[in-house]
């Protein structure tokens, strides 16, 4: 019982740290300029949705895959239809959450999608880390797997959720569901593969880093016009404050020289 408790504690801490780091950067950059209360509300729903998604995916996809890796025999439960169906159900659930009136009213689908995704990814990370610790964590490779899953699973789901919200903001409802489902199924497959082989991270980390700049643009698109004006004004004021005094006095010196 103590071991199970410690296992859950370690997995929960890693997952929560991953959620915190997934929130930092993109969401903190424009903090105060988008609908933050709605985003935090989506984190709560994301934890509920992510818990159900991670648990069902674990019992229906991961455990058959895990047994197949140990025995070398392919399980009948492990098939492409189920691999697509489970992420589809999760994506539809996320779609309905992003269609709520309070989200559509402020056009905050991208920021709400990021908040939803980071929570869903956190729950997925907790379940996978728990499985990794229960299986074996005696080598540096296993420790690295735990840390990488804890960091990248929330961020990957956040990017997918933000992309989903951005497509909804552009009026592509069915396209948003289909594309987000494909990316979510691909990410889930790669994270399961990474459970056994560190080579999988070559196919996980570079795409996440490459899409990071696009994710910032998606979040920026969800900032209201008034918020964008205030953010630009704040950046301009900050830039003027950071200028050296000599640079500020240059126009005055130039004026005096021209008068002489």
Coordinates of N, CA and C in Angstrom, one line a residue:
X1 N 0.8 -1.2 0.0 CA 0.0 0.0 0.0 C 0.9 1.3 0.0
X2 N 2.0 1.2 0.8 CA 2.8 2.4 0.8 C 3.5 2.6 -0.5
X3 N 3.9 1.5 -1.2 CA 4.5 1.6 -2.5 C 3.6 2.2 -3.5
X4 N 2.3 1.8 -3.5 CA 1.3 2.3 -4.4 C 1.1 3.8 -4.1
X5 N 1.1 4.2 -2.8 CA 0.9 5.6 -2.5 C 2.1 6.4 -3.0
X6 N 3.3 6.0 -2.8 CA 4.5 6.7 -3.2 C 4.5 6.8 -4.7
X7 N 4.1 5.7 -5.4 CA 4.1 5.7 -6.9 C 3.1 6.8 -7.4
X8 N 1.9 6.8 -6.8 CA 1.0 7.8 -7.2 C 1.5 9.2 -6.9
X9 N 2.1 9.4 -5.7 CA 2.6 10.7 -5.4 C 3.7 11.2 -6.4
X10 N 4.6 10.3 -6.7 CA 5.6 10.7 -7.7 C 5.0 11.0 -9.0
X11 N 4.1 10.2 -9.5 CA 3.5 10.4 -10.8 C 2.7 11.7 -10.8
X12 N 1.9 11.9 -9.7 CA 1.1 13.2 -9.6 C 2.0 14.4 -9.6
X13 N 3.1 14.4 -8.9 CA 4.0 15.5 -8.8 C 4.6 15.8 -10.2
X14 N 5.0 14.8 -10.9 CA 5.6 14.9 -12.2 C 4.6 15.5 -13.2
X15 N 3.3 14.9 -13.1 CA 2.3 15.4 -14.0 C 1.9 16.9 -13.7
X16 N 1.8 17.3 -12.4 CA 1.5 18.6 -12.1 C 2.6 19.6 -12.5
X17 N 3.8 19.2 -12.3 CA 5.0 20.0 -12.7 C 4.9 20.2 -14.3
X18 N 4.6 19.1 -15.0 CA 4.5 19.2 -16.4 C 3.4 20.2 -16.8
X19 N 2.2 20.1 -16.1 CA 1.1 21.0 -16.4 C 1.6 22.5 -16.2
X20 N 2.3 22.7 -15.1 CA 2.7 24.1 -14.7 C 3.7 24.6 -15.8
X21 N 4.7 23.7 -16.2 CA 5.6 24.2 -17.3 C 4.9 24.3 -18.6
X22 N 3.9 23.5 -18.9 CA 3.1 23.6 -20.1 C 2.3 24.9 -20.2
X23 N 1.9 25.4 -19.0 CA 1.2 26.7 -18.9 C 2.1 27.9 -19.1
X24 N 3.4 27.7 -18.7 CA 4.3 28.8 -18.8 C 4.7 29.1 -20.2
X25 N 5.2 30.2 -20.5 CA 5.6 30.5 -21.9 C 4.5 31.2 -22.7
X26 N 3.8 30.3 -23.4 CA 2.7 30.8 -24.3 C 1.6 31.5 -23.5
X27 N 1.1 30.9 -22.5 CA -0.1 31.4 -21.7 C 0.4 32.6 -20.8
X28 N 1.5 32.5 -20.2 CA 2.0 33.6 -19.3 C 2.4 34.8 -20.1
X29 N 2.8 34.6 -21.4 CA 3.3 35.8 -22.2 C 2.2 36.8 -22.4
X30 N 0.9 36.3 -22.5 CA -0.2 37.2 -22.8 C -1.2 37.2 -21.6
X31 N -0.7 36.8 -20.4 CA -1.5 36.8 -19.2 C -2.1 38.1 -18.9
X32 N -3.4 38.2 -18.6 CA -4.0 39.5 -18.3 C -4.7 40.1 -19.5
X33 N -4.4 39.6 -20.7 CA -4.9 40.2 -21.9 C -6.0 39.3 -22.6
X34 N -6.2 38.1 -22.1 CA -7.2 37.2 -22.6 C -8.1 36.8 -21.4
X35 N -9.1 36.0 -21.7 CA -10.1 35.6 -20.7 C -9.5 34.5 -19.8
X36 N -8.8 35.0 -18.8 CA -8.1 34.0 -17.9 C -9.1 33.2 -17.0
X37 N -10.2 33.8 -16.4 CA -11.1 32.9 -15.7 C -11.7 31.8 -16.5
X38 N -12.0 32.0 -17.8 CA -12.5 30.9 -18.6 C -11.5 29.9 -18.8
X39 N -10.2 30.3 -19.0 CA -9.1 29.3 -19.2 C -8.9 28.4 -18.0
X40 N -9.0 29.0 -16.8 CA -8.8 28.2 -15.6 C -10.0 27.3 -15.4
X41 N -11.2 27.7 -15.8 CA -12.4 26.9 -15.7 C -12.2 25.7 -16.6
X42 N -11.5 25.9 -17.8 CA -11.3 24.8 -18.7 C -10.3 23.8 -18.1
X43 N -9.4 24.3 -17.3 CA -8.4 23.4 -16.7 C -9.2 22.3 -15.8
X44 N -10.1 22.8 -15.1 CA -10.9 21.9 -14.2 C -11.6 20.8 -15.1
X45 N -12.3 21.3 -16.2 CA -12.9 20.3 -17.1 C -11.9 19.4 -17.8
X46 N -10.8 20.0 -18.1 CA -9.7 19.2 -18.7 C -9.2 18.1 -17.8
X47 N -9.2 18.3 -16.5 CA -8.7 17.3 -15.5 C -9.7 16.1 -15.5
X48 N -11.0 16.5 -15.5 CA -12.1 15.4 -15.6 C -12.0 14.7 -16.9
X49 N -12.0 15.4 -18.0 CA -12.0 14.7 -19.3 C -10.7 13.9 -19.5
X50 N -9.5 14.5 -19.1 CA -8.2 13.9 -19.2 C -8.2 12.6 -18.4
X51 N -8.7 12.6 -17.2 CA -8.7 11.5 -16.3 C -9.5 10.3 -17.0
X52 N -10.6 10.6 -17.5 CA -11.4 9.6 -18.2 C -10.7 9.1 -19.5
X53 N -10.1 10.0 -20.2 CA -9.4 9.6 -21.5 C -8.2 8.8 -21.2
X54 N -7.4 9.2 -20.2 CA -6.1 8.5 -19.9 C -6.4 7.1 -19.3
X55 N -7.5 7.0 -18.5 CA -7.8 5.7 -17.9 C -8.3 4.8 -18.9
X56 N -9.3 5.2 -19.8 CA -9.8 4.4 -20.8 C -8.8 3.9 -21.9
X57 N -7.9 4.9 -22.2 CA -6.9 4.6 -23.2 C -5.9 3.6 -22.6
X58 N -5.6 3.7 -21.3 CA -4.7 2.8 -20.6 C -5.2 1.4 -20.6
X59 N -6.5 1.2 -20.3 CA -7.1 -0.2 -20.2 C -7.3 -0.8 -21.6
X60 N -7.7 0.1 -22.6 CA -8.1 -0.4 -23.9 C -6.9 -0.4 -24.9
X61 N -5.9 0.4 -24.7 CA -4.8 0.5 -25.7 C -3.5 0.1 -25.1
X62 N -3.1 0.8 -24.0 CA -1.8 0.6 -23.4 C -1.5 -0.8 -22.9
X63 N -2.5 -1.3 -22.1 CA -2.2 -2.6 -21.5 C -2.1 -3.7 -22.6
X64 N -3.0 -3.8 -23.6 CA -2.8 -4.7 -24.7 C -1.5 -4.5 -25.4
X65 N -1.1 -3.3 -25.6 CA 0.2 -3.0 -26.2 C 1.4 -3.5 -25.3
X66 N 1.2 -3.2 -24.0 CA 2.3 -3.6 -23.1 C 2.4 -5.2 -23.0
X67 N 1.3 -5.9 -23.0 CA 1.3 -7.3 -23.1 C 1.9 -7.9 -24.4
X68 N 1.6 -7.2 -25.5 CA 2.2 -7.6 -26.7 C 3.7 -7.4 -26.8
X69 N 4.2 -6.4 -26.1 CA 5.6 -6.1 -26.1 C 6.3 -7.2 -25.2
X70 N 5.7 -7.6 -24.2 CA 6.3 -8.6 -23.3 C 6.2 -10.0 -23.8
X71 N 5.1 -10.4 -24.5 CA 4.9 -11.8 -25.0 C 5.3 -11.9 -26.4
X72 N 5.4 -10.8 -27.1 CA 5.7 -10.9 -28.6 C 4.5 -11.3 -29.4
X73 N 3.3 -11.4 -28.8 CA 2.1 -11.8 -29.5 C 1.2 -10.6 -29.6
X74 N 0.7 -10.4 -30.8 CA -0.3 -9.3 -31.0 C -1.6 -9.6 -30.5
X75 N -2.2 -8.7 -29.7 CA -3.5 -8.9 -29.1 C -4.6 -8.4 -30.0
X76 N -5.7 -9.1 -30.0 CA -6.8 -8.8 -30.9 C -7.5 -7.5 -30.5
X77 N -7.3 -7.1 -29.2 CA -7.8 -5.8 -28.7 C -7.1 -4.6 -29.3
X78 N -5.8 -4.8 -29.8 CA -5.0 -3.7 -30.3 C -5.2 -3.6 -31.8
X79 N -6.0 -2.6 -32.2 CA -6.3 -2.4 -33.6 C -6.5 -0.9 -33.9
X80 N -6.4 -0.6 -35.2 CA -6.4 0.8 -35.6 C -7.7 1.4 -35.3
X81 N -8.8 0.7 -35.4 CA -10.2 1.2 -35.2 C -10.2 1.8 -33.7
X82 N -9.8 1.0 -32.8 CA -9.8 1.4 -31.4 C -8.9 2.6 -31.1
X83 N -7.7 2.6 -31.8 CA -6.7 3.6 -31.7 C -7.3 5.0 -32.2
X84 N -8.2 4.9 -33.2 CA -8.8 6.2 -33.7 C -10.0 6.5 -32.9
X85 N -10.8 5.5 -32.4 CA -12.1 5.8 -31.7 C -11.9 6.5 -30.4
X86 N -10.9 6.0 -29.6 CA -10.7 6.6 -28.2 C -10.3 8.1 -28.3
X87 N -9.3 8.4 -29.1 CA -9.0 9.9 -29.3 C -10.1 10.7 -29.9
X88 N -10.9 10.0 -30.7 CA -12.1 10.7 -31.3 C -13.1 11.1 -30.2
X89 N -13.4 10.2 -29.3 CA -14.3 10.5 -28.2 C -13.8 11.6 -27.4
X90 N -12.5 11.6 -27.0 CA -11.9 12.6 -26.2 C -12.0 14.0 -27.0
X91 N -11.7 14.0 -28.3 CA -11.7 15.2 -29.1 C -13.1 15.8 -29.2
X92 N -14.1 14.9 -29.3 CA -15.5 15.4 -29.3 C -15.9 16.0 -28.0
X93 N -15.5 15.4 -26.9 CA -15.7 16.0 -25.6 C -15.1 17.3 -25.5
X94 N -13.9 17.5 -26.0 CA -13.2 18.8 -25.9 C -13.9 19.8 -26.8
X95 N -14.4 19.3 -27.9 CA -15.1 20.2 -28.9 C -16.3 20.8 -28.2
X96 N -17.1 20.0 -27.5 CA -18.3 20.5 -26.8 C -17.9 21.5 -25.7
X97 N -16.8 21.3 -25.0 CA -16.4 22.2 -24.0 C -15.9 23.5 -24.6
X98 N -15.4 23.5 -25.8 CA -14.9 24.7 -26.5 C -16.1 25.4 -27.2
X99 N -17.2 24.8 -27.3 CA -18.4 25.4 -27.9 C -19.3 26.1 -26.9
X100 N -18.9 26.0 -25.6 CA -19.7 26.7 -24.6 C -19.8 28.2 -24.8
X101 N -20.9 28.7 -24.4 CA -21.2 30.2 -24.7 C -20.1 31.1 -24.1
X102 N -19.6 30.8 -22.9 CA -18.6 31.7 -22.4 C -17.3 31.7 -23.1
X103 N -17.0 30.6 -23.8 CA -15.8 30.5 -24.7 C -16.0 31.2 -26.0
X104 N -17.2 31.0 -26.6 CA -17.5 31.6 -27.9 C -17.7 33.1 -27.8
X105 N -18.2 33.5 -26.7 CA -18.5 35.0 -26.5 C -17.3 35.8 -26.6
X106 N -16.2 35.3 -26.0 CA -14.9 36.1 -26.0 C -14.0 35.7 -27.1
X107 N -14.4 34.7 -27.9 CA -13.5 34.2 -29.0 C -12.2 33.6 -28.4
X108 N -12.3 33.0 -27.3 CA -11.1 32.4 -26.6 C -10.9 30.9 -26.8
X109 N -11.3 30.4 -28.0 CA -11.2 29.0 -28.3 C -9.7 28.5 -28.2
X110 N -8.8 29.3 -28.6 CA -7.4 28.9 -28.7 C -6.8 28.8 -27.2
X111 N -7.0 29.8 -26.4 CA -6.5 29.8 -25.1 C -7.2 28.8 -24.2
X112 N -8.6 28.6 -24.4 CA -9.3 27.6 -23.7 C -8.8 26.2 -24.1
X113 N -8.5 26.1 -25.4 CA -8.0 24.8 -25.9 C -6.7 24.4 -25.3
X114 N -5.8 25.5 -25.2 CA -4.5 25.2 -24.5 C -4.7 24.8 -23.1
X115 N -5.6 25.5 -22.4 CA -5.9 25.1 -21.0 C -6.4 23.7 -20.8
X116 N -7.4 23.4 -21.7 CA -7.9 22.0 -21.7 C -6.9 21.0 -22.0
X117 N -6.1 21.3 -23.0 CA -5.1 20.3 -23.5 C -4.0 20.1 -22.4
X118 N -3.6 21.1 -21.7 CA -2.5 20.9 -20.8 C -3.0 20.1 -19.6
X119 N -4.3 20.2 -19.3 CA -4.8 19.4 -18.2 C -5.0 17.9 -18.6
X120 N -5.5 17.8 -19.9 CA -5.6 16.4 -20.4 C -4.3 15.7 -20.5
X121 N -3.3 16.4 -21.0 CA -1.9 15.9 -21.1 C -1.3 15.6 -19.7
X122 N -1.7 16.4 -18.7 CA -1.2 16.1 -17.4 C -1.8 14.8 -16.8
X123 N -3.0 14.5 -17.1 CA -3.6 13.3 -16.6 C -3.0 12.1 -17.4
X124 N -2.8 12.3 -18.7 CA -2.2 11.2 -19.4 C -0.8 10.9 -18.9
X125 N 0.0 12.0 -18.6 CA 1.3 11.8 -18.0 C 1.3 11.1 -16.7
X126 N 0.3 11.4 -15.8 CA 0.3 10.7 -14.5 C 0.0 9.2 -14.7
X127 N -0.9 8.8 -15.6 CA -1.1 7.4 -15.8 C 0.1 6.7 -16.4
X128 N 0.7 7.3 -17.4 CA 1.9 6.7 -18.0 C 3.1 6.6 -17.0
X129 N 3.3 7.6 -16.2 CA 4.4 7.6 -15.3 C 4.1 6.5 -14.2
X130 N 2.9 6.4 -13.8 CA 2.5 5.4 -12.8 C 2.8 4.0 -13.4
X131 N 2.5 3.7 -14.6 CA 2.8 2.4 -15.3 C 4.3 2.2 -15.3
X132 N 5.1 3.3 -15.7 CA 6.5 3.2 -15.8 C 7.2 2.8 -14.4
X133 N 6.7 3.5 -13.4 CA 7.3 3.2 -12.1 C 6.9 1.8 -11.6
X134 N 5.7 1.4 -11.9 CA 5.2 0.1 -11.5 C 6.0 -1.0 -12.2
X135 N 6.3 -0.8 -13.5 CA 7.0 -1.8 -14.3 C 8.5 -1.9 -13.8
X136 N 9.2 -0.8 -13.8 CA 10.6 -0.7 -13.4 C 11.2 0.7 -13.6
X137 N 11.9 1.1 -12.7 CA 12.5 2.5 -12.8 C 14.0 2.4 -12.2
X138 N 14.6 1.3 -12.5 CA 16.0 1.1 -11.9 C 17.1 1.6 -12.8
X139 N 16.8 2.1 -14.0 CA 17.9 2.5 -14.9 C 17.7 4.0 -15.2
X140 N 18.8 4.7 -15.6 CA 18.7 6.1 -16.1 C 17.7 6.3 -17.2
X141 N 17.6 5.3 -18.1 CA 16.7 5.4 -19.2 C 15.3 5.4 -18.7
X142 N 14.9 4.7 -17.7 CA 13.6 4.7 -17.2 C 13.3 6.1 -16.5
X143 N 14.3 6.6 -15.8 CA 14.1 7.9 -15.1 C 13.9 9.0 -16.2
X144 N 14.7 8.9 -17.3 CA 14.6 9.9 -18.4 C 13.2 9.8 -19.0
X145 N 12.7 8.6 -19.1 CA 11.4 8.4 -19.7 C 10.3 9.1 -18.9
X146 N 10.4 8.9 -17.5 CA 9.5 9.6 -16.6 C 9.5 11.1 -16.8
X147 N 10.7 11.6 -16.8 CA 10.9 13.1 -16.9 C 10.4 13.6 -18.2
X148 N 10.7 12.9 -19.3 CA 10.3 13.4 -20.6 C 8.8 13.3 -20.8
X149 N 8.2 12.2 -20.3 CA 6.7 12.1 -20.4 C 6.0 13.2 -19.6
X150 N 6.6 13.4 -18.3 CA 6.0 14.5 -17.5 C 6.1 15.8 -18.1
X151 N 7.1 16.1 -18.9 CA 7.3 17.5 -19.4 C 6.5 17.6 -20.8
X152 N 6.6 16.6 -21.6 CA 6.2 16.8 -23.0 C 4.7 16.4 -23.2
X153 N 4.2 15.5 -22.4 CA 2.8 15.1 -22.6 C 1.8 16.2 -22.4
X154 N 1.9 17.0 -21.4 CA 1.0 18.2 -21.2 C 1.2 19.2 -22.4
X155 N 2.4 19.4 -22.8 CA 2.6 20.4 -23.8 C 2.1 20.0 -25.2
X156 N 2.3 18.7 -25.5 CA 1.8 18.2 -26.7 C 0.3 18.3 -26.8
X157 N -0.4 17.9 -25.7 CA -1.8 18.0 -25.7 C -2.3 19.4 -25.7
X158 N -1.5 20.3 -25.1 CA -1.9 21.7 -25.1 C -1.8 22.3 -26.5
X159 N -0.8 21.9 -27.3 CA -0.7 22.4 -28.7 C -1.8 21.9 -29.5
X160 N -2.2 20.6 -29.3 CA -3.3 20.0 -30.1 C -4.6 20.7 -29.7
X161 N -4.8 20.9 -28.4 CA -6.0 21.6 -28.0 C -6.1 23.0 -28.5
X162 N -5.0 23.8 -28.5 CA -5.0 25.1 -29.0 C -5.2 25.1 -30.5
X163 N -4.7 24.2 -31.2 CA -4.9 24.1 -32.7 C -6.4 23.8 -33.0
X164 N -6.9 22.9 -32.2 CA -8.4 22.6 -32.3 C -9.2 23.9 -32.1
X165 N -8.9 24.6 -31.1 CA -9.6 25.9 -30.8 C -9.5 26.9 -31.9
X166 N -8.2 27.0 -32.5 CA -8.0 27.9 -33.6 C -8.8 27.6 -34.8
X167 N -8.9 26.3 -35.1 CA -9.7 25.9 -36.3 C -11.2 26.2 -36.1
X168 N -11.6 26.0 -34.8 CA -13.0 26.4 -34.5 C -13.2 27.9 -34.7
X169 N -12.2 28.7 -34.3 CA -12.3 30.1 -34.4 C -12.4 30.5 -35.9
X170 N -11.8 29.7 -36.8 CA -11.9 30.0 -38.2 C -13.1 29.4 -38.9
X171 N -14.0 28.8 -38.1 CA -15.2 28.2 -38.6 C -15.1 26.8 -39.2
X172 N -13.9 26.1 -38.9 CA -13.7 24.7 -39.4 C -14.1 23.7 -38.3
X173 N -15.3 23.5 -38.1 CA -15.7 22.6 -37.0 C -15.4 21.2 -37.2
X174 N -15.9 20.6 -38.3 CA -15.6 19.2 -38.6 C -14.1 19.0 -38.9
X175 N -13.5 19.9 -39.5 CA -12.1 19.8 -39.8 C -11.3 19.9 -38.5
X176 N -11.8 20.6 -37.5 CA -11.1 20.7 -36.2 C -11.1 19.4 -35.5
X177 N -12.3 18.7 -35.5 CA -12.4 17.4 -34.9 C -11.5 16.4 -35.5
X178 N -11.6 16.3 -36.9 CA -10.8 15.3 -37.6 C -9.3 15.5 -37.4
X179 N -8.8 16.7 -37.6 CA -7.4 16.9 -37.5 C -6.9 16.7 -36.1
X180 N -7.6 17.2 -35.1 CA -7.2 17.1 -33.7 C -7.2 15.6 -33.3
X181 N -8.2 14.8 -33.8 CA -8.2 13.4 -33.6 C -7.0 12.7 -34.1
X182 N -6.6 13.0 -35.4 CA -5.5 12.4 -36.0 C -4.2 12.7 -35.2
X183 N -4.0 14.0 -34.9 CA -2.8 14.4 -34.1 C -2.8 13.8 -32.7
X184 N -4.0 13.7 -32.1 CA -4.0 13.1 -30.7 C -3.7 11.6 -30.8
X185 N -4.2 10.9 -31.8 CA -4.0 9.4 -31.9 C -2.5 9.2 -32.2
X186 N -1.9 10.1 -33.0 CA -0.5 10.0 -33.4 C 0.4 10.2 -32.1
X187 N 0.0 11.3 -31.4 CA 0.8 11.6 -30.1 C 0.7 10.4 -29.1
X188 N -0.5 9.9 -29.0 CA -0.7 8.8 -28.0 C 0.1 7.6 -28.4
X189 N 0.1 7.3 -29.7 CA 1.0 6.2 -30.2 C 2.4 6.4 -29.9
X190 N 2.9 7.6 -30.1 CA 4.3 7.9 -29.9 C 4.7 7.8 -28.4
X191 N 3.8 8.3 -27.6 CA 4.1 8.3 -26.1 C 4.1 6.8 -25.6
X192 N 3.2 6.0 -26.2 CA 3.3 4.6 -25.8 C 4.5 3.9 -26.3
X193 N 5.0 4.3 -27.5 CA 6.2 3.7 -28.0 C 7.4 4.2 -27.2
X194 N 7.4 5.5 -26.8 CA 8.4 6.1 -26.0 C 8.5 5.4 -24.6
X195 N 7.5 4.7 -24.2 CA 7.5 4.0 -22.9 C 8.6 2.9 -22.9
X196 N 8.8 2.4 -24.1 CA 9.8 1.3 -24.2 C 11.1 1.7 -24.9
X197 N 11.0 2.7 -25.7 CA 12.2 3.1 -26.5 C 12.4 4.6 -26.5
X198 N 13.6 5.0 -26.1 CA 13.9 6.4 -26.1 C 14.0 7.0 -27.5
X199 N 14.2 6.2 -28.5 CA 14.3 6.7 -29.9 C 13.0 7.4 -30.3
X200 N 11.9 7.1 -29.7 CA 10.6 7.7 -30.0 C 10.7 9.2 -29.8
X201 N 11.5 9.7 -28.9 CA 11.5 11.1 -28.6 C 12.1 11.9 -29.7
X202 N 12.8 11.3 -30.7 CA 13.3 12.0 -31.9 C 12.1 12.4 -32.7
X203 N 11.0 11.7 -32.6 CA 9.8 12.0 -33.4 C 8.8 12.8 -32.6
X204 N 9.1 13.0 -31.3 CA 8.1 13.8 -30.5 C 8.6 15.2 -30.2
X205 N 9.9 15.3 -29.8 CA 10.4 16.6 -29.4 C 10.5 17.7 -30.5
X206 N 11.2 17.3 -31.6 CA 11.3 18.3 -32.7 C 10.0 18.9 -33.2
X207 N 8.9 18.1 -33.5 CA 7.7 18.7 -33.9 C 7.1 19.7 -32.9
X208 N 7.2 19.3 -31.6 CA 6.7 20.2 -30.5 C 7.4 21.5 -30.5
X209 N 8.7 21.5 -30.7 CA 9.5 22.7 -30.7 C 9.2 23.6 -31.9
X210 N 9.0 22.9 -33.1 CA 8.8 23.6 -34.3 C 7.4 24.3 -34.3
X211 N 6.4 23.7 -33.6 CA 5.1 24.2 -33.6 C 4.9 25.3 -32.6
X212 N 5.9 25.4 -31.7 CA 5.8 26.4 -30.5 C 5.5 27.8 -31.0
X213 N 6.2 28.3 -32.0 CA 6.0 29.6 -32.5 C 4.6 29.8 -33.1
X214 N 4.1 28.8 -33.8 CA 2.7 28.8 -34.3 C 1.7 28.8 -33.2
X215 N 2.0 28.1 -32.1 CA 1.1 28.1 -30.9 C 0.9 29.5 -30.3
X216 N 2.0 30.2 -30.3 CA 2.0 31.6 -29.8 C 1.0 32.5 -30.6
X217 N 1.1 32.3 -32.0 CA 0.2 33.0 -32.8 C -1.3 32.6 -32.6
X218 N -1.5 31.3 -32.4 CA -2.9 30.9 -32.1 C -3.4 31.5 -30.9
X219 N -2.6 31.6 -29.8 CA -3.1 32.2 -28.6 C -3.3 33.7 -28.8
X220 N -2.4 34.3 -29.6 CA -2.5 35.7 -29.8 C -3.8 36.0 -30.6
X221 N -4.2 35.2 -31.5 CA -5.5 35.3 -32.2 C -6.7 35.3 -31.3
X222 N -6.6 34.7 -30.1 CA -7.7 34.6 -29.1 C -7.7 35.8 -28.2
X223 N -6.7 36.7 -28.3 CA -6.7 37.9 -27.4 C -7.6 38.9 -28.1
X224 N -8.6 39.5 -27.3 CA -9.5 40.5 -27.9 C -8.7 41.7 -28.4
X225 N -9.4 42.5 -29.3 CA -8.7 43.6 -30.0 C -8.2 44.6 -28.9
X226 N -9.1 44.9 -27.9 CA -8.7 45.8 -26.9 C -7.4 45.3 -26.1
X227 N -7.4 44.0 -25.9 CA -6.3 43.4 -25.2 C -5.0 43.5 -26.0
X228 N -5.2 43.3 -27.3 CA -4.0 43.4 -28.2 C -3.4 44.9 -28.2
X229 N -4.3 45.9 -28.2 CA -3.9 47.3 -28.2 C -3.1 47.6 -26.8
X230 N -3.7 47.1 -25.7 CA -3.1 47.3 -24.4 C -1.7 46.6 -24.4
X231 N -1.6 45.4 -24.9 CA -0.4 44.6 -24.9 C 0.7 45.3 -25.7
X232 N 0.3 45.8 -26.9 CA 1.3 46.6 -27.8 C 1.7 47.9 -27.1
X233 N 0.8 48.5 -26.4 CA 1.1 49.8 -25.7 C 2.1 49.5 -24.6
X234 N 1.8 48.4 -23.9 CA 2.7 48.0 -22.8 C 4.1 47.7 -23.3
X235 N 4.2 47.0 -24.4 CA 5.5 46.6 -24.9 C 6.2 47.8 -25.4
X236 N 5.5 48.8 -26.0 CA 6.2 50.0 -26.4 C 6.7 50.8 -25.2
X237 N 5.9 50.9 -24.1 CA 6.3 51.6 -22.9 C 7.5 50.9 -22.3
X238 N 7.5 49.6 -22.3 CA 8.6 48.9 -21.7 C 9.9 49.1 -22.6
X239 N 9.7 49.1 -23.9 CA 10.9 49.4 -24.8 C 11.5 50.7 -24.5
X240 N 10.6 51.8 -24.4 CA 11.1 53.1 -24.1 C 11.9 53.2 -22.8
X241 N 11.3 52.5 -21.8 CA 11.9 52.5 -20.4 C 13.3 51.8 -20.5
X242 N 13.5 50.8 -21.3 CA 14.7 50.1 -21.4 C 15.8 50.8 -22.2
X243 N 15.4 51.8 -23.0 CA 16.4 52.5 -23.8 C 17.4 53.3 -22.9
X244 N 18.7 53.3 -23.2 CA 19.6 54.1 -22.5 C 19.3 55.6 -22.5
X245 N 19.7 56.3 -21.5 CA 19.4 57.7 -21.4 C 20.1 58.5 -22.5
X246 N 21.3 58.0 -23.0 CA 21.9 58.7 -24.1 C 21.1 58.6 -25.3
X247 N 20.4 57.5 -25.5 CA 19.6 57.3 -26.7 C 18.4 58.2 -26.7
X248 N 17.9 58.4 -25.5 CA 16.7 59.3 -25.3 C 17.1 60.8 -25.5
X249 N 18.4 61.1 -25.2 CA 18.8 62.5 -25.3 C 19.3 62.9 -26.7
X250 N 19.5 61.8 -27.5 CA 20.1 62.0 -28.9 C 19.3 63.0 -29.7
X251 N 17.9 62.9 -29.7 CA 17.2 63.9 -30.5 C 17.4 65.3 -30.0
X252 N 17.5 65.5 -28.7 CA 17.7 66.8 -28.2 C 19.0 67.4 -28.6
X253 N 20.1 66.6 -28.5 CA 21.4 67.0 -29.0 C 21.4 67.4 -30.5
X254 N 20.7 66.6 -31.2 CA 20.6 66.8 -32.7 C 19.9 68.2 -33.0
X255 N 18.9 68.5 -32.1 CA 18.2 69.7 -32.3 C 19.0 70.9 -32.0
X256 N 19.8 70.8 -30.9 CA 20.7 71.9 -30.6 C 21.8 72.1 -31.6
X257 N 22.3 71.1 -32.2 CA 23.3 71.2 -33.2 C 22.8 71.9 -34.5
X258 N 21.5 71.5 -34.8 CA 20.9 72.1 -36.0 C 20.6 73.6 -35.8
X259 N 20.3 74.0 -34.6 CA 20.0 75.4 -34.3 C 21.3 76.2 -34.3
X260 N 22.4 75.6 -33.9 CA 23.7 76.3 -34.0 C 24.1 76.5 -35.5

